[in-house]
mmCIF file of C-alpha atoms and ligand atoms in Angstrom:
data_model
loop_
_atom_site.group_PDB
_atom_site.id
_atom_site.type_symbol
_atom_site.label_atom_id
_atom_site.label_comp_id
_atom_site.label_asym_id
_atom_site.label_seq_id
_atom_site.Cartn_x
_atom_site.Cartn_y
_atom_site.Cartn_z
ATOM 1 C CA MET A 27 -33.448 -19.782 -0.434
ATOM 2 C CA THR A 28 -36.267 -17.515 1.419
ATOM 3 C CA THR A 29 -36.481 -13.805 -0.195
ATOM 4 C CA ILE A 30 -37.417 -11.021 1.915
ATOM 5 C CA LYS A 31 -40.613 -10.576 -0.583
ATOM 6 C CA GLU A 32 -41.752 -14.284 1.292
ATOM 7 C CA VAL A 33 -41.612 -12.757 4.556
ATOM 8 C CA ALA A 34 -43.481 -9.748 3.974
ATOM 9 C CA LYS A 35 -46.077 -11.646 1.897
ATOM 10 C CA LEU A 36 -46.525 -14.089 5.087
ATOM 11 C CA ALA A 37 -46.202 -10.984 7.908
ATOM 12 C CA GLY A 38 -48.934 -9.216 5.717
ATOM 13 C CA VAL A 39 -46.463 -6.151 5.412
ATOM 14 C CA SER A 40 -44.613 -4.348 2.687
ATOM 15 C CA VAL A 41 -40.892 -5.285 2.020
ATOM 16 C CA ALA A 42 -39.536 -1.875 3.032
ATOM 17 C CA THR A 43 -41.529 -2.656 6.339
ATOM 18 C CA VAL A 44 -39.513 -5.892 6.922
ATOM 19 C CA SER A 45 -36.140 -4.424 5.531
ATOM 20 C CA ARG A 46 -36.560 -1.831 8.407
ATOM 21 C CA ALA A 47 -37.595 -4.454 10.714
ATOM 22 C CA LEU A 48 -34.493 -6.492 10.299
ATOM 23 C CA ASN A 49 -31.648 -3.589 10.209
ATOM 24 C CA ASN A 50 -33.611 -1.542 12.856
ATOM 25 C CA SER A 51 -33.499 1.209 10.818
ATOM 26 C CA GLY A 52 -36.513 3.214 10.757
ATOM 27 C CA TYR A 53 -39.775 3.375 12.545
ATOM 28 C CA VAL A 54 -41.419 0.025 12.743
ATOM 29 C CA SER A 55 -44.879 -0.599 15.064
ATOM 30 C CA LYS A 56 -43.950 -3.266 18.076
ATOM 31 C CA ASP A 57 -47.401 -5.389 15.914
ATOM 32 C CA ALA A 58 -45.250 -5.093 12.783
ATOM 33 C CA ARG A 59 -42.369 -5.980 14.474
ATOM 34 C CA LYS A 60 -44.077 -9.201 15.983
ATOM 35 C CA LYS A 61 -45.534 -10.229 12.846
ATOM 36 C CA VAL A 62 -42.005 -9.865 10.665
ATOM 37 C CA GLU A 63 -40.312 -11.833 13.368
ATOM 38 C CA ALA A 64 -42.987 -14.768 13.437
ATOM 39 C CA ALA A 65 -42.486 -14.984 9.720
ATOM 40 C CA VAL A 66 -38.953 -15.119 9.864
ATOM 41 C CA LYS A 67 -38.592 -17.939 12.265
ATOM 42 C CA GLU A 68 -41.483 -19.942 10.284
ATOM 43 C CA LEU A 69 -39.010 -19.518 6.911
ATOM 44 C CA ASN A 70 -36.069 -19.944 8.710
ATOM 45 C CA PHE A 71 -35.238 -17.333 6.397
ATOM 46 C CA TYR A 72 -31.461 -15.747 7.455
ATOM 47 C CA PRO A 73 -30.801 -12.482 5.868
ATOM 48 C CA ASN A 74 -28.051 -13.472 3.394
ATOM 49 C CA GLU A 75 -25.309 -10.604 3.142
ATOM 50 C CA VAL A 76 -25.179 -10.604 -0.494
ATOM 51 C CA ALA A 77 -28.970 -10.559 -0.694
ATOM 52 C CA ARG A 78 -28.672 -7.736 1.967
ATOM 53 C CA SER A 79 -26.264 -5.806 0.503
ATOM 54 C CA LEU A 80 -28.220 -6.266 -3.691
ATOM 55 C CA TYR A 81 -31.409 -4.820 -1.905
ATOM 56 C CA GLN A 82 -29.571 -2.295 -0.217
ATOM 57 C CA LYS A 83 -27.540 -1.293 -3.147
ATOM 58 C CA LYS A 84 -24.201 -1.606 -1.084
ATOM 59 C CA SER A 85 -22.576 -3.919 1.215
ATOM 60 C CA LYS A 86 -20.707 -3.550 3.811
ATOM 61 C CA LEU A 87 -17.209 -4.747 2.456
ATOM 62 C CA ILE A 88 -14.410 -3.419 1.158
ATOM 63 C CA GLY A 89 -11.980 -4.951 -0.879
ATOM 64 C CA LEU A 90 -8.009 -4.286 -0.583
ATOM 65 C CA LEU A 91 -5.652 -5.516 -3.138
ATOM 66 C CA LEU A 92 -1.920 -5.591 -2.445
ATOM 67 C CA PRO A 93 1.187 -6.120 -4.938
ATOM 68 C CA ASP A 94 2.808 -8.496 -2.248
ATOM 69 C CA ILE A 95 1.854 -9.326 1.240
ATOM 70 C CA ALA A 96 5.189 -10.941 1.786
ATOM 71 C CA ASN A 97 7.464 -7.241 1.711
ATOM 72 C CA PRO A 98 6.887 -5.984 5.313
ATOM 73 C CA PHE A 99 6.145 -2.040 3.956
ATOM 74 C CA PHE A 100 2.229 -3.821 2.670
ATOM 75 C CA PRO A 101 0.935 -5.758 6.324
ATOM 76 C CA LEU A 102 1.940 -2.261 7.906
ATOM 77 C CA MET A 103 -0.225 -0.016 5.288
ATOM 78 C CA ALA A 104 -2.677 -2.579 5.088
ATOM 79 C CA LYS A 105 -3.049 -2.419 9.352
ATOM 80 C CA GLY A 106 -4.130 0.891 8.756
ATOM 81 C CA VAL A 107 -6.703 0.305 5.514
ATOM 82 C CA GLU A 108 -8.258 -2.507 8.396
ATOM 83 C CA ASP A 109 -8.338 0.096 11.055
ATOM 84 C CA GLY A 110 -9.575 2.863 9.151
ATOM 85 C CA VAL A 111 -12.589 0.633 7.316
ATOM 86 C CA ASN A 112 -13.114 -0.886 10.949
ATOM 87 C CA GLN A 113 -14.010 2.468 12.584
ATOM 88 C CA ARG A 114 -16.492 3.687 9.873
ATOM 89 C CA GLY A 115 -18.246 0.178 9.993
ATOM 90 C CA TYR A 116 -17.135 -1.832 6.750
ATOM 91 C CA SER A 117 -14.750 -5.165 6.688
ATOM 92 C CA LEU A 118 -11.854 -5.841 4.821
ATOM 93 C CA LEU A 119 -11.403 -8.390 2.013
ATOM 94 C CA LEU A 120 -7.851 -8.873 0.883
ATOM 95 C CA GLY A 121 -6.306 -9.668 -2.245
ATOM 96 C CA ASN A 122 -2.474 -10.405 -2.209
ATOM 97 C CA VAL A 123 -1.786 -9.656 -5.972
ATOM 98 C CA GLU A 124 1.762 -10.734 -5.992
ATOM 99 C CA GLU A 125 2.238 -8.215 -8.920
ATOM 100 C CA ASP A 126 0.656 -10.289 -11.447
ATOM 101 C CA LEU A 127 -2.411 -8.313 -13.124
ATOM 102 C CA GLU A 128 -4.586 -11.804 -14.219
ATOM 103 C CA LYS A 129 -4.766 -12.486 -10.659
ATOM 104 C CA GLU A 130 -5.735 -8.772 -9.985
ATOM 105 C CA LYS A 131 -8.705 -8.778 -12.716
ATOM 106 C CA ASP A 132 -10.022 -11.947 -10.895
ATOM 107 C CA TYR A 133 -10.237 -10.573 -6.923
ATOM 108 C CA LEU A 134 -12.154 -7.699 -9.032
ATOM 109 C CA LYS A 135 -14.371 -9.688 -10.248
ATOM 110 C CA ILE A 136 -14.751 -12.212 -7.003
ATOM 111 C CA PHE A 137 -14.964 -8.229 -5.704
ATOM 112 C CA SER A 138 -17.753 -7.260 -8.047
ATOM 113 C CA GLN A 139 -19.422 -10.463 -7.566
ATOM 114 C CA ASN A 140 -19.525 -10.211 -3.525
ATOM 115 C CA ASN A 141 -20.957 -6.530 -4.291
ATOM 116 C CA ILE A 142 -18.261 -4.755 -2.297
ATOM 117 C CA ALA A 143 -18.524 -0.955 -1.556
ATOM 118 C CA GLY A 144 -15.517 -0.208 -3.066
ATOM 119 C CA VAL A 145 -11.528 -1.192 -3.988
ATOM 120 C CA ILE A 146 -8.471 0.335 -1.925
ATOM 121 C CA SER A 147 -5.533 -0.586 -4.084
ATOM 122 C CA ALA A 148 -2.013 -0.265 -3.847
ATOM 123 C CA VAL A 149 -1.472 -2.115 -7.281
ATOM 124 C CA GLN A 150 -1.540 -0.081 -10.754
ATOM 125 C CA GLY A 151 -5.461 -0.760 -10.784
ATOM 126 C CA ASN A 152 -7.419 -1.669 -14.095
ATOM 127 C CA THR A 153 -10.208 0.557 -12.588
ATOM 128 C CA LYS A 154 -11.152 1.260 -16.457
ATOM 129 C CA ASP A 155 -12.899 -2.662 -16.348
ATOM 130 C CA PHE A 156 -15.271 -1.420 -13.293
ATOM 131 C CA PRO A 157 -16.403 2.058 -13.894
ATOM 132 C CA ASN A 158 -18.873 1.987 -10.718
ATOM 133 C CA MET A 159 -16.463 0.685 -8.487
ATOM 134 C CA PRO A 160 -15.587 3.254 -6.207
ATOM 135 C CA PHE A 161 -10.959 3.244 -6.208
ATOM 136 C CA VAL A 162 -8.811 4.462 -4.213
ATOM 137 C CA LEU A 163 -5.380 3.823 -5.020
ATOM 138 C CA LEU A 164 -2.754 4.102 -2.538
ATOM 139 C CA ASP A 165 0.981 4.335 -2.551
ATOM 140 C CA ARG A 166 1.885 3.266 -6.629
ATOM 141 C CA VAL A 167 -0.110 6.006 -7.720
ATOM 142 C CA LYS A 168 0.053 7.361 -11.406
ATOM 143 C CA SER A 169 -0.383 11.025 -11.659
ATOM 144 C CA ASN A 170 -3.429 11.156 -13.914
ATOM 145 C CA HIS A 171 -5.640 8.895 -10.967
ATOM 146 C CA ASP A 172 -7.934 11.482 -8.765
ATOM 147 C CA PHE A 173 -8.432 9.658 -5.439
ATOM 148 C CA ALA A 174 -4.994 8.374 -4.105
ATOM 149 C CA VAL A 175 -3.225 8.320 -1.196
ATOM 150 C CA HIS A 176 0.852 8.246 -1.320
ATOM 151 C CA SER A 177 3.862 9.720 0.239
ATOM 152 C CA ASP A 178 6.510 12.540 -1.065
ATOM 153 C CA ASP A 179 8.714 9.792 -3.407
ATOM 154 C CA TYR A 180 10.827 13.341 -4.716
ATOM 155 C CA THR A 181 11.354 14.825 -1.530
ATOM 156 C CA GLY A 182 12.016 11.142 -0.238
ATOM 157 C CA GLY A 183 14.666 10.867 -3.263
ATOM 158 C CA MET A 184 16.248 14.149 -2.576
ATOM 159 C CA MET A 185 16.555 13.399 0.716
ATOM 160 C CA ALA A 186 18.704 9.992 0.292
ATOM 161 C CA ALA A 187 20.935 11.318 -2.141
ATOM 162 C CA GLU A 188 21.466 14.370 0.360
ATOM 163 C CA ALA A 189 22.550 11.919 2.595
ATOM 164 C CA ILE A 190 24.912 10.068 0.918
ATOM 165 C CA VAL A 191 26.204 13.331 -0.808
ATOM 166 C CA ALA A 192 27.389 14.856 2.582
ATOM 167 C CA ARG A 193 29.550 11.857 3.703
ATOM 168 C CA SER A 194 32.302 11.949 1.462
ATOM 169 C CA PRO A 195 31.060 9.250 -1.447
ATOM 170 C CA LYS A 196 33.572 7.953 -3.946
ATOM 171 C CA GLU A 197 31.813 6.110 -6.195
ATOM 172 C CA ILE A 198 27.825 6.511 -6.586
ATOM 173 C CA VAL A 199 25.364 3.911 -7.154
ATOM 174 C CA VAL A 200 21.510 4.350 -7.360
ATOM 175 C CA MET A 201 19.685 1.125 -7.620
ATOM 176 C CA VAL A 202 16.233 2.492 -9.565
ATOM 177 C CA GLY A 203 12.918 0.686 -8.176
ATOM 178 C CA PRO A 204 11.216 -1.184 -10.890
ATOM 179 C CA LYS A 205 10.341 0.648 -13.984
ATOM 180 C CA GLU A 206 6.015 -0.823 -13.741
ATOM 181 C CA VAL A 207 6.307 1.335 -10.302
ATOM 182 C CA PRO A 208 4.835 5.226 -10.835
ATOM 183 C CA SER A 209 7.154 6.090 -7.650
ATOM 184 C CA SER A 210 10.332 4.515 -8.703
ATOM 185 C CA ALA A 211 10.820 7.278 -11.612
ATOM 186 C CA VAL A 212 9.794 10.307 -9.009
ATOM 187 C CA ARG A 213 12.267 8.611 -6.761
ATOM 188 C CA LEU A 214 14.837 8.697 -9.313
ATOM 189 C CA ALA A 215 14.033 12.304 -10.440
ATOM 190 C CA GLY A 216 14.606 13.278 -6.526
ATOM 191 C CA ASN A 217 17.798 11.837 -6.161
ATOM 192 C CA GLN A 218 19.075 13.415 -9.694
ATOM 193 C CA LYS A 219 18.105 16.811 -8.864
ATOM 194 C CA VAL A 220 20.743 16.286 -5.735
ATOM 195 C CA LEU A 221 23.539 14.571 -7.283
ATOM 196 C CA GLN A 222 23.498 16.846 -10.430
ATOM 197 C CA GLU A 223 23.417 19.557 -8.356
ATOM 198 C CA SER A 224 26.146 18.337 -6.482
ATOM 199 C CA HIS A 225 28.175 18.021 -9.441
ATOM 200 C CA LEU A 226 28.988 14.054 -8.741
ATOM 201 C CA ASP A 227 29.451 11.038 -10.967
ATOM 202 C CA TYR A 228 27.019 8.381 -10.074
ATOM 203 C CA GLN A 229 25.847 5.300 -11.945
ATOM 204 C CA LEU A 230 21.991 3.562 -12.152
ATOM 205 C CA PHE A 231 21.424 0.127 -11.490
ATOM 206 C CA GLN A 232 18.085 -0.561 -12.513
ATOM 207 C CA THR A 233 16.122 -3.413 -10.677
ATOM 208 C CA THR A 234 13.616 -5.563 -11.775
ATOM 209 C CA SER A 235 11.360 -5.818 -8.522
ATOM 210 C CA PHE A 236 10.916 -5.095 -5.063
ATOM 211 C CA LYS A 237 9.875 -8.882 -4.479
ATOM 212 C CA LEU A 238 12.173 -10.635 -1.385
ATOM 213 C CA GLU A 239 12.911 -13.647 -3.267
ATOM 214 C CA VAL A 240 14.995 -12.215 -5.704
ATOM 215 C CA ALA A 241 16.639 -9.293 -3.137
ATOM 216 C CA GLU A 242 19.822 -11.107 -3.255
ATOM 217 C CA GLU A 243 20.602 -12.537 -6.559
ATOM 218 C CA THR A 244 19.850 -8.735 -7.435
ATOM 219 C CA ALA A 245 22.767 -8.440 -4.334
ATOM 220 C CA GLU A 246 25.196 -10.396 -6.584
ATOM 221 C CA GLN A 247 24.141 -8.759 -9.728
ATOM 222 C CA PHE A 248 25.050 -5.539 -8.446
ATOM 223 C CA PHE A 249 28.520 -6.121 -6.898
ATOM 224 C CA GLU A 250 29.134 -8.022 -10.324
ATOM 225 C CA LYS A 251 28.574 -4.946 -12.086
ATOM 226 C CA PHE A 252 29.550 -2.150 -9.651
ATOM 227 C CA PRO A 253 31.931 -3.913 -7.744
ATOM 228 C CA ASN A 254 33.755 -0.882 -6.243
ATOM 229 C CA ALA A 255 30.879 0.842 -5.504
ATOM 230 C CA ASP A 256 31.057 3.217 -1.746
ATOM 231 C CA SER A 257 28.301 4.531 -1.469
ATOM 232 C CA VAL A 258 24.541 3.082 -2.642
ATOM 233 C CA ILE A 259 21.277 4.494 -2.662
ATOM 234 C CA ALA A 260 19.191 1.748 -2.076
ATOM 235 C CA SER A 261 15.464 1.197 -4.213
ATOM 236 C CA ASN A 262 14.072 0.107 -0.788
ATOM 237 C CA ASP A 263 14.645 -1.451 2.726
ATOM 238 C CA VAL A 264 14.583 -5.015 1.818
ATOM 239 C CA TYR A 265 17.269 -4.409 -1.323
ATOM 240 C CA ALA A 266 19.273 -2.538 0.744
ATOM 241 C CA MET A 267 20.082 -5.142 3.845
ATOM 242 C CA ALA A 268 20.228 -7.683 0.569
ATOM 243 C CA VAL A 269 22.960 -5.377 -0.848
ATOM 244 C CA MET A 270 24.940 -5.022 2.621
ATOM 245 C CA LYS A 271 25.245 -8.750 4.028
ATOM 246 C CA GLU A 272 26.571 -9.198 0.063
ATOM 247 C CA ALA A 273 28.971 -6.572 1.006
ATOM 248 C CA LEU A 274 29.888 -7.734 4.353
ATOM 249 C CA LYS A 275 30.554 -10.952 2.588
ATOM 250 C CA ARG A 276 32.841 -9.539 0.742
ATOM 251 C CA GLY A 277 34.780 -8.172 3.077
ATOM 252 C CA ARG A 278 33.589 -4.356 3.333
ATOM 253 C CA ARG A 279 33.471 -2.563 6.083
ATOM 254 C CA ILE A 280 30.269 -0.686 6.701
ATOM 255 C CA PRO A 281 29.905 1.946 6.364
ATOM 256 C CA GLU A 282 33.545 2.831 6.546
ATOM 257 C CA ASP A 283 34.047 1.724 2.850
ATOM 258 C CA PHE A 284 31.149 1.048 2.023
ATOM 259 C CA GLN A 285 27.689 2.850 3.011
ATOM 260 C CA ILE A 286 24.387 2.806 1.994
ATOM 261 C CA ILE A 287 20.461 4.430 2.527
ATOM 262 C CA GLY A 288 17.456 2.080 2.501
ATOM 263 C CA TYR A 289 13.619 3.275 1.172
ATOM 264 C CA ASP A 290 10.664 2.519 3.788
ATOM 265 C CA ASP A 291 12.049 2.349 7.438
ATOM 266 C CA MET A 292 10.367 -1.301 7.729
ATOM 267 C CA PRO A 293 10.603 -2.387 11.550
ATOM 268 C CA PHE A 294 14.046 -4.918 10.500
ATOM 269 C CA SER A 295 15.639 -1.718 9.391
ATOM 270 C CA ARG A 296 16.355 -0.369 13.082
ATOM 271 C CA MET A 297 16.731 -3.588 13.884
ATOM 272 C CA VAL A 298 19.977 -4.889 11.687
ATOM 273 C CA TYR A 299 22.931 -3.971 13.097
ATOM 274 C CA PRO A 300 24.299 -2.067 11.657
ATOM 275 C CA GLY A 301 21.477 -0.044 11.855
ATOM 276 C CA LEU A 302 20.117 0.693 8.262
ATOM 277 C CA ALA A 303 19.763 4.542 7.236
ATOM 278 C CA THR A 304 16.611 4.797 5.483
ATOM 279 C CA ILE A 305 13.815 7.460 3.964
ATOM 280 C CA ALA A 306 10.531 6.502 6.626
ATOM 281 C CA GLN A 307 7.318 5.950 4.924
ATOM 282 C CA PRO A 308 4.210 6.687 6.760
ATOM 283 C CA ALA A 309 2.669 3.360 5.305
ATOM 284 C CA TYR A 310 0.211 2.694 8.183
ATOM 285 C CA GLU A 311 -0.877 6.540 8.046
ATOM 286 C CA ILE A 312 -1.337 6.170 4.277
ATOM 287 C CA GLY A 313 -3.370 3.299 4.593
ATOM 288 C CA TYR A 314 -5.656 4.644 7.064
ATOM 289 C CA LYS A 315 -6.410 8.039 5.398
ATOM 290 C CA GLY A 316 -7.156 5.931 1.829
ATOM 291 C CA ALA A 317 -9.537 3.944 4.135
ATOM 292 C CA GLU A 318 -10.824 7.591 5.237
ATOM 293 C CA LEU A 319 -11.103 9.205 1.719
ATOM 294 C CA LEU A 320 -13.252 6.036 0.281
ATOM 295 C CA CYS A 321 -15.563 5.837 2.895
ATOM 296 C CA ASP A 322 -15.562 9.496 2.395
ATOM 297 C CA ILE A 323 -16.873 8.932 -1.572
ATOM 298 C CA PHE A 324 -19.732 6.530 -0.784
ATOM 299 C CA GLU A 325 -20.992 8.425 2.542
ATOM 300 C CA LYS A 326 -20.706 11.618 1.701
ATOM 301 C CA GLY A 327 -20.511 11.894 -1.906
ATOM 302 C CA PHE A 328 -17.676 14.451 -2.438
ATOM 303 C CA VAL A 329 -14.405 14.847 -0.606
ATOM 304 C CA GLU A 330 -12.754 17.728 0.076
ATOM 305 C CA ASN A 331 -9.045 16.708 -1.017
ATOM 306 C CA SER A 332 -9.097 13.735 -3.603
ATOM 307 C CA ARG A 333 -4.944 13.373 -3.951
ATOM 308 C CA ILE A 334 -3.201 13.814 -0.323
ATOM 309 C CA GLN A 335 0.192 13.238 -0.202
ATOM 310 C CA LEU A 336 1.756 12.429 2.920
ATOM 311 C CA PRO A 337 5.673 13.479 4.329
ATOM 312 C CA VAL A 338 8.560 11.169 4.371
ATOM 313 C CA THR A 339 11.397 11.282 6.925
ATOM 314 C CA LEU A 340 15.069 10.791 6.868
ATOM 315 C CA LYS A 341 16.233 8.082 9.550
ATOM 316 C CA ILE A 342 20.335 8.213 10.330
ATOM 317 C CA ARG A 343 21.398 5.141 11.027
ATOM 318 C CA GLU A 344 24.908 3.300 11.182
ATOM 319 C CA SER A 345 25.067 1.934 7.514
ATOM 320 C CA VAL A 346 26.243 5.560 6.606
ATOM 321 C CA ARG A 347 29.469 7.244 7.198
ATOM 322 C CA LYS A 348 29.725 10.680 9.932
ATOM 323 C CA LYS A 349 29.058 13.673 7.830
ATOM 324 C CA ASP A 350 31.709 15.304 6.554
ATOM 325 C CA GLU A 351 31.095 18.318 9.212
ATOM 326 C CA ASN A 352 31.351 16.086 12.309
ATOM 327 C CA GLU A 353 27.935 14.959 12.415
HETATM 328 O O1 LIG B 418 9.034 -2.166 -0.626
HETATM 329 C C1 LIG B 418 8.081 -2.089 -1.344
HETATM 330 C C2 LIG B 418 8.246 -0.478 -2.209
HETATM 331 O O2 LIG B 418 6.737 -0.783 -3.060
HETATM 332 C C3 LIG B 418 8.228 0.555 -1.059
HETATM 333 O O3 LIG B 418 8.575 1.569 -1.603
HETATM 334 C C4 LIG B 418 6.609 0.571 -1.623
HETATM 335 O O4 LIG B 418 6.682 2.202 -2.074
HETATM 336 C C5 LIG B 418 6.123 0.074 -1.869
HETATM 337 O O5 LIG B 418 5.401 0.879 -3.878
#
């Protein structure tokens, strides 16, 4: 493969001059530019993006790791990341990890081999294996990670519980998100603060995944364990919809004798009937802000606010009853 050094030698100029001429960055005399162009043509030199990035010590590529592209929450977030990095002149490489840590390591190796400028990850993030790689975590963020963007899971948990408490619940069950996802415990803490202050009894149902393919099976297990549940705080919208479907199959009327609130506010949540009440996370904005944060890290070298928490909003729809005081 022809190298930039061979081009410089043939043109009779320095490597730096060839680089400036190829990247249109900095002054190059007309004569030098002509010599470079002639040498490039004669040597059939096409600046390889990887070679360019190695020479410049950074590429224009950013890696994005997602836990499960099939879950509607993540494509919305990925769109925010893509728009954010494109705005800053970068392109995106997507890695769908499918909640498989070995896959995550493989993608991080591929990103590293492609001299990626940085990584944005909604997966737990084995950052220790790649100390020189700028990392921003999104959404599923451990409390000790500096560069991160997520939504306010604690307040979201409180809002979901308040919505149920205010609507004549009889048998409350909280569907807890998978233990390995940091936000699950934070949302549960918000649920429990409100439920305990309301002096209401409630049960916990621990789920083991957010993946679509086990949502219906999980809903069946839910009703086997809690056949008389009448008010449910679900771990996310996908699982809430699976439980709603199972309730209807069992002849329950929604919301008269079975009410449920989800979490995320995916596009389908307002399209299904009855509409799913839920806590809306700003998925797109989480992605966009994460892209801005990463680009600031390697363009400015510093950031004012390295950990960004975005607000959530309550969406009341037909899957919950009217409020006690005639909402
Ligand atoms: O629905 C997928 C869940 O995992 C969402 O609640 C989101 O926060 C992600 O972490």
